CSV table of C-alpha atoms in Angstrom, one decimal:
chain,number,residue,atom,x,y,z
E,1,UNK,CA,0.0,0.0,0.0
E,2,UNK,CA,2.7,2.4,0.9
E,3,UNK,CA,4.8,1.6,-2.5
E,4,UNK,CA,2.1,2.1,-4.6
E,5,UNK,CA,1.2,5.8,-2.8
E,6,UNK,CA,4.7,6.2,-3.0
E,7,UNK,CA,4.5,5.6,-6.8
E,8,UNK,CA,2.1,7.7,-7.6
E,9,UNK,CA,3.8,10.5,-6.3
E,10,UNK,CA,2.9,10.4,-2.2
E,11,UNK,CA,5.4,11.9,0.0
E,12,UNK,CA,7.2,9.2,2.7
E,13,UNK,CA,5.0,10.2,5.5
E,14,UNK,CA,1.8,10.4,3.3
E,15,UNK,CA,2.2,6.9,1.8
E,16,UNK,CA,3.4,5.3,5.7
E,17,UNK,CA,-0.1,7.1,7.0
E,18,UNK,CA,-2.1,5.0,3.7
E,19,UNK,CA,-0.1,2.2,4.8
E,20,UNK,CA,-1.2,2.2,8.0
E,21,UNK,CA,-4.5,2.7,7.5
E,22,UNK,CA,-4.8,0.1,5.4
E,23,UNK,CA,-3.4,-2.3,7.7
E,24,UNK,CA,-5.3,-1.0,10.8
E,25,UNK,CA,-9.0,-1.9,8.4
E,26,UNK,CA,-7.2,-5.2,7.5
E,27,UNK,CA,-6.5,-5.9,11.1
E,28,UNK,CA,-10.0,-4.9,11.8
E,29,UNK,CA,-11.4,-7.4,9.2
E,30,UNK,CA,-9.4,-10.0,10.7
E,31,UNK,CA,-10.3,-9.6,14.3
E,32,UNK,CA,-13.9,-10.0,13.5
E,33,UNK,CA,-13.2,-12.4,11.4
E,34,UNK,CA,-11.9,-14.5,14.7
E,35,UNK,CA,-14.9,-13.7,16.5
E,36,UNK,CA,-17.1,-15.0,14.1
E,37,UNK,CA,-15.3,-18.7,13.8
E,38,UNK,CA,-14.3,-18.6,17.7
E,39,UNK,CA,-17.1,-21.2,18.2
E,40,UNK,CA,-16.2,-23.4,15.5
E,41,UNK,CA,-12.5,-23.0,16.1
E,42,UNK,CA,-13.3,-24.6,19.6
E,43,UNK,CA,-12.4,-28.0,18.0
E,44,UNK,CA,-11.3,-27.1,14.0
E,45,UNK,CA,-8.0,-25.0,15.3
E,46,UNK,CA,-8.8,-24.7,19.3
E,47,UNK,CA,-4.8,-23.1,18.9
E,48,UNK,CA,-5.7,-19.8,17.4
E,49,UNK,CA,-6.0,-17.0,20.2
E,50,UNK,CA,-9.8,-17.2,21.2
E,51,UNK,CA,-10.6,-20.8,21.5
E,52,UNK,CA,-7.5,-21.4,23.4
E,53,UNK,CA,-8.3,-18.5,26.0
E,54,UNK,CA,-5.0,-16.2,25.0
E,55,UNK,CA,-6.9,-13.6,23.7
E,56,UNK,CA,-10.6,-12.8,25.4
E,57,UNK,CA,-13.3,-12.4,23.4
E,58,UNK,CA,-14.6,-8.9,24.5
E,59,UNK,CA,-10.5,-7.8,24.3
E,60,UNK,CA,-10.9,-9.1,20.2
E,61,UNK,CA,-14.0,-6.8,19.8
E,62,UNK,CA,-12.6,-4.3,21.1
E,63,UNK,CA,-9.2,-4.6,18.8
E,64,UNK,CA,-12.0,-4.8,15.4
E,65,UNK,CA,-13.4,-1.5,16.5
E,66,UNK,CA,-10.4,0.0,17.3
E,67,UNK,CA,-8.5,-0.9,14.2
E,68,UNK,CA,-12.0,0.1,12.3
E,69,UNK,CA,-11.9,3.5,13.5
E,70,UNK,CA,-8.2,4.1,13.4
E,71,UNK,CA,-8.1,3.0,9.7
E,72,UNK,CA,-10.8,5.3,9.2
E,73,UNK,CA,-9.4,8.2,10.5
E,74,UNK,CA,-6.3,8.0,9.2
E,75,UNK,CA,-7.4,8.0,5.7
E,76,UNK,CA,-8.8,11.5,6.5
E,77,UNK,CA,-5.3,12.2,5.6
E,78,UNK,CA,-6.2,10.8,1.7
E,79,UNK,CA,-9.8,13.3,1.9
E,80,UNK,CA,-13.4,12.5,2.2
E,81,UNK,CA,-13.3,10.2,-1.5
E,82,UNK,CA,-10.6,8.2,0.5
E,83,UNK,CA,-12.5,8.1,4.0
E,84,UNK,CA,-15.8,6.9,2.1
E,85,UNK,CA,-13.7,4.1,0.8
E,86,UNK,CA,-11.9,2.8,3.8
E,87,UNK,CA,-16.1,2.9,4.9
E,88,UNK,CA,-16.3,0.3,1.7
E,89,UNK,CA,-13.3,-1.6,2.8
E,90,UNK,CA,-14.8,-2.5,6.0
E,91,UNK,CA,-18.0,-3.2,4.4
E,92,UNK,CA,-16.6,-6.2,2.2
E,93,UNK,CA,-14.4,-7.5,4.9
E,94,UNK,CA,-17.8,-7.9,6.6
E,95,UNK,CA,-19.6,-9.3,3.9
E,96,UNK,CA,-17.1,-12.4,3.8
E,97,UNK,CA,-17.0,-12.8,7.6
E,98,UNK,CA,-20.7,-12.5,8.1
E,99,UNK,CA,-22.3,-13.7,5.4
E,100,UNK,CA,-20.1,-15.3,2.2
E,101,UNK,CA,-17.6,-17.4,4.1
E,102,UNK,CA,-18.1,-20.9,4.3
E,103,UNK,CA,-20.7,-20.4,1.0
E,104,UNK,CA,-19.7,-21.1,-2.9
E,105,UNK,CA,-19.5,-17.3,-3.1
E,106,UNK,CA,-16.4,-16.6,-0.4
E,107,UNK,CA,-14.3,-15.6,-3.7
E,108,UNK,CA,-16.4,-13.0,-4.4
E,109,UNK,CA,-15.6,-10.3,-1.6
E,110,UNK,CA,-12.4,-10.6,-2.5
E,111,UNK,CA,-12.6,-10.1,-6.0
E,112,UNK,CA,-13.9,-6.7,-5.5
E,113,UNK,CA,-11.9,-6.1,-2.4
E,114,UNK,CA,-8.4,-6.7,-3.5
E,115,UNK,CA,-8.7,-4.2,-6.5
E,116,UNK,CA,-9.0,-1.5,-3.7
E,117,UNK,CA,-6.2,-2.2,-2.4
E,118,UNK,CA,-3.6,-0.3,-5.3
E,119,UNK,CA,-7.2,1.9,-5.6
E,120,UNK,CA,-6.5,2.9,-2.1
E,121,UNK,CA,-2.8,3.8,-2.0
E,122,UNK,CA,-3.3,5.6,-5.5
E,123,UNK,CA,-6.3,7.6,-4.8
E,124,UNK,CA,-5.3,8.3,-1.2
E,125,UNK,CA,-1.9,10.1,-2.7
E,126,UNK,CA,-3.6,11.7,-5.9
E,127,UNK,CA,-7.3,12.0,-5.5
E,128,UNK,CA,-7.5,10.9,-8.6
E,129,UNK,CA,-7.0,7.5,-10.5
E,130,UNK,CA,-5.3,7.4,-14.4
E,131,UNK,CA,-6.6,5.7,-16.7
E,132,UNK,CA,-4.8,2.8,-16.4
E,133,UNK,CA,-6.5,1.4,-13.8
E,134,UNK,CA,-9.7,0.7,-16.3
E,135,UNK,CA,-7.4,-2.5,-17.2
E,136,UNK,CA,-5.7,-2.7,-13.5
E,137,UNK,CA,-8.6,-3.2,-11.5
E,138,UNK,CA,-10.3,-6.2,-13.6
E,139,UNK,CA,-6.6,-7.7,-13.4
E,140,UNK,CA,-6.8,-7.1,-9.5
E,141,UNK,CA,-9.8,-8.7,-9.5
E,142,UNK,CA,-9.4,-11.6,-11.6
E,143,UNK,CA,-6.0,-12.2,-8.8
E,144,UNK,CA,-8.2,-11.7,-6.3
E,145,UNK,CA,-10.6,-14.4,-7.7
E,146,UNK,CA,-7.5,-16.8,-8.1
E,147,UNK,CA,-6.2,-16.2,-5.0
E,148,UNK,CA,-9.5,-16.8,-3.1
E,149,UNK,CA,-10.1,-20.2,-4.9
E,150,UNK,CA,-6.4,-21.4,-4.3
E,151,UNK,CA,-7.0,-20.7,-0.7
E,152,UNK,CA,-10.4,-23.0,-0.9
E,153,UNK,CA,-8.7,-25.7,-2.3
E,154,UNK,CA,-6.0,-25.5,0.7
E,155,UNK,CA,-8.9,-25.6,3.3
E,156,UNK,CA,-10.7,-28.3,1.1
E,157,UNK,CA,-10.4,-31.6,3.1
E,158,UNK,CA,-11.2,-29.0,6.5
E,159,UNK,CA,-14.2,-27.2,5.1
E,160,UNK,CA,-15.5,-30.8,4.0
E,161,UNK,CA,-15.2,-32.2,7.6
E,162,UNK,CA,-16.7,-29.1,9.5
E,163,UNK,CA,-19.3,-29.3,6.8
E,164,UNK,CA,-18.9,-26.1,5.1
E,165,UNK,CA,-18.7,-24.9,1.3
E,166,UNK,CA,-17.1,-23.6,-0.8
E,167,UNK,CA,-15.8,-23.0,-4.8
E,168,UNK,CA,-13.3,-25.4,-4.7
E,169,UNK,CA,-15.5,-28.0,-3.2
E,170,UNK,CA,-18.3,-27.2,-5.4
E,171,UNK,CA,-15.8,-27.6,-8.5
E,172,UNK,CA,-13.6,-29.8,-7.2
E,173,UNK,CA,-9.8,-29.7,-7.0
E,174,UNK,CA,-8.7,-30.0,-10.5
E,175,UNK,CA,-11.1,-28.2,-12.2
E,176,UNK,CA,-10.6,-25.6,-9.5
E,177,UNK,CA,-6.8,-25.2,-10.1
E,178,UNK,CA,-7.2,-25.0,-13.7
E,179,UNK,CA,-9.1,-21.9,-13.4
E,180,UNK,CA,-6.7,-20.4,-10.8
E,181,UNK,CA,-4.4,-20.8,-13.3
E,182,UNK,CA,-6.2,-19.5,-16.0
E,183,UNK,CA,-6.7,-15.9,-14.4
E,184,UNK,CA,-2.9,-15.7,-13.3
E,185,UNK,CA,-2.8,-16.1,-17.2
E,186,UNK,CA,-4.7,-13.2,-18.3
E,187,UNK,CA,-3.6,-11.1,-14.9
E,188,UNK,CA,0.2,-12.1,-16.5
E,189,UNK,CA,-1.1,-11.1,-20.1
E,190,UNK,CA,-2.5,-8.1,-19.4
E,191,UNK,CA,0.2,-6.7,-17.0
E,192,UNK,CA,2.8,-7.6,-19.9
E,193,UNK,CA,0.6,-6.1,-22.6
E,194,UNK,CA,-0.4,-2.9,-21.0
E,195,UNK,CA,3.8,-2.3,-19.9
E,196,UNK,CA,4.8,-3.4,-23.7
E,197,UNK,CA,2.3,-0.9,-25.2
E,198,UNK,CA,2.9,1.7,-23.2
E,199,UNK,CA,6.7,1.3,-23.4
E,200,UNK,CA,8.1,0.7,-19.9
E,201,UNK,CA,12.2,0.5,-20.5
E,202,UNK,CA,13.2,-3.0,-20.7
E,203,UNK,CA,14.3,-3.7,-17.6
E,204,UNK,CA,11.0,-3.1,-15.8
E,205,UNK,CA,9.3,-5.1,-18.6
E,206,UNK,CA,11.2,-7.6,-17.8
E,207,UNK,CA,10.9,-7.4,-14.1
E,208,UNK,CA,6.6,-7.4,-15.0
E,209,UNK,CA,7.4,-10.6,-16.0
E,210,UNK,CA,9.4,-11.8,-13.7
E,211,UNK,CA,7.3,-11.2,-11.1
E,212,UNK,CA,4.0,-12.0,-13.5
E,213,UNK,CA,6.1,-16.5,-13.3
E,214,UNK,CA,5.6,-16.4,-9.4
E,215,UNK,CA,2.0,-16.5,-9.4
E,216,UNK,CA,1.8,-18.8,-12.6
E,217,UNK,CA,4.4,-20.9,-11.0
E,218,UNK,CA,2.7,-21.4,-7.7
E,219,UNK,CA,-0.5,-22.1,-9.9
E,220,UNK,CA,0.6,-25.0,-11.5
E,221,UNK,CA,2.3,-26.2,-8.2
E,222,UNK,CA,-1.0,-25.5,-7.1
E,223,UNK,CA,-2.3,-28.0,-9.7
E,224,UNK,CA,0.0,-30.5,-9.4
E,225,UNK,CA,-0.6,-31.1,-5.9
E,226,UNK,CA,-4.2,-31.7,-6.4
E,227,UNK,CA,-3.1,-34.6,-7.7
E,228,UNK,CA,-0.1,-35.4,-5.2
E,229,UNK,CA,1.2,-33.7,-2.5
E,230,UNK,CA,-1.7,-32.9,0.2
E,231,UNK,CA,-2.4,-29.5,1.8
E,232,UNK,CA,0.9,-28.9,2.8
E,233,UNK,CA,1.9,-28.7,-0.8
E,234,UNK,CA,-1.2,-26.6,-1.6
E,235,UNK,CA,-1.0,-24.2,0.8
E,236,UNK,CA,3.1,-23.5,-0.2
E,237,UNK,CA,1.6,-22.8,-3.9
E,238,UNK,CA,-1.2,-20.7,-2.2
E,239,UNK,CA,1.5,-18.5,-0.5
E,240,UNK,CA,3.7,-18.4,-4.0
E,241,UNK,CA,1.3,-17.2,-5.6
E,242,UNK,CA,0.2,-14.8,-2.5
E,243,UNK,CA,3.7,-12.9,-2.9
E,244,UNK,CA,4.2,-13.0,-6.5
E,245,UNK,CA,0.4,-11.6,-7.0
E,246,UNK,CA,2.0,-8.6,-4.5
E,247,UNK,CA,4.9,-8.3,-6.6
E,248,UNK,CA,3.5,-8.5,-9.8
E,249,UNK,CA,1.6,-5.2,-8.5
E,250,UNK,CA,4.1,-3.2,-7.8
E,251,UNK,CA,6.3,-3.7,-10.7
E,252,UNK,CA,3.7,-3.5,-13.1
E,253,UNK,CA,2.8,0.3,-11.5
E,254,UNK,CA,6.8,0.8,-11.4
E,255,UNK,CA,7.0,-0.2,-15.0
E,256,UNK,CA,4.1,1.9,-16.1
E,257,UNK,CA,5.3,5.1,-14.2
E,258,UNK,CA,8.6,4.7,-16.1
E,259,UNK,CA,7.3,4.5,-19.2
E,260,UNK,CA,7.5,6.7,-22.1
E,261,UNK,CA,4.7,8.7,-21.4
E,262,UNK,CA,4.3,7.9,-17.7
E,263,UNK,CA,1.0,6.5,-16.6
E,264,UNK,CA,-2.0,7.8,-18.7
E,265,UNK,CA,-4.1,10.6,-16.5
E,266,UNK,CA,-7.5,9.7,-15.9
């Protein structure tokens, strides 16, 4: 979040404040997130804080409202466009832990949610995004969708046994992976394309696809372990492609800063 304020033009301090309110909603998302699986986590993961008594349940509440409102009023720093969207942050994050996780549709809040992640950093340095993003943010969201449905097929065999759903399940594992790897294909594709046409020097078009093999390599580690390996294996392609999705980001907004014409104005 802070390298992609800071590419857009953000001063240090500016793109540390995005940063941290970014993390401070995340953290927010993730605390209720605990609340809400505390009772199943009794005897799924009885190890994670709640269920195993190191963290109280009215001390988690009071960490989701606390990181709620901090991330929220530190994106006062980014204007009211950027305080209305930490708002829609929270919302999503809410949607999955409330209502879409555990269903076939989990995926979806993170489709929409991870495009506002580089929305976010960019918006909350500028107030304004180029036009760039018209192709950025369906490429976000098509990683977004992968990375949910990788992260299904990790938590297949548990989801099963606790009786939940999900994508992966409803698909399967090897018709799941093929489609994660199909949208690392067109997120590679059009991060490529769009640094190529826009003419990015050559060394940052070569770092877009550096970066753009993680995630296709964790993909197809991803679907080679649906067919040997177990959920140890998945879940180390999960995290591959986890880092090189966030990698692939930033070099992709590097390389389009530095080329020719810098990144089209909106």
């Amino acid at each position: 979040m802070a390298l992609v304020a800071l590419v857009a033009g953000a001063t240090l301090p500016l793109a540390l404040v995005l940063g941290l309110s970014m993390t401070l909603l995340q953290g927010a998302i993730g605390a209720l997130n605990d609340l809400v699986d505390a009772p199943r986590d009794v005897t799924r993961v009885p190890a994670k804080p709640i269920p195993s008594g190191i963290v109280r349940v009215p001390t988690a509440r009071a960490v989701a409202m606390g990181c709620a409102a901090g991330g929220v009023l530190l994106a006062i720093a980014g204007g009211a466009g950027l305080v209305a969207l930490a708002l829609v942050v929270l919302g999503i994050g809410a949607a999955y832990d409330l209502r879409a996780k555990g269903t076939t549709l989990s995926w979806l809040p993170l489709a929409v949610g991870i495009p506002l992640l580089p929305v976010y950093g960019w918006f909350g340095a500028t107030g304004t995004l180029p036009g760039v993003f018209l192709v950025l943010v369906p490429a976000a969201a098509n990683a977004g969708t992968a990375l949910a449905i990788a992260n299904a097929v990790v938590d297949m065999e548990r989801d099963e046994a606790a009786g939940v759903g999900s994508i992966a399940i409803a698909l399967g594992p090897w018709r799941a992976a093929i489609l994660v790897l199909a949208l690392h294909v067109v997120v590679a594709a059009l991060a490529a394309g769009t640094a190529a046409v826009l003419g990015a020097p050559a060394g940052w078009l070569a770092a877009v696809l550096l970066a753009a093999a993680t995630p296709l390599g964790g993909a197809m580690l991803g679907l080679a372990a649906t067919q040997r390996g177990g959920p140890v294996l998945r879940e180390l392609a999960w995290e591959i492609q986890a880092v090189g999705t966030g990698l692939l980001a930033v070099a992709w907004l590097v390389a389009l800063s530095a080329s020719e014409g810098g990144v089209p104005a909106g």
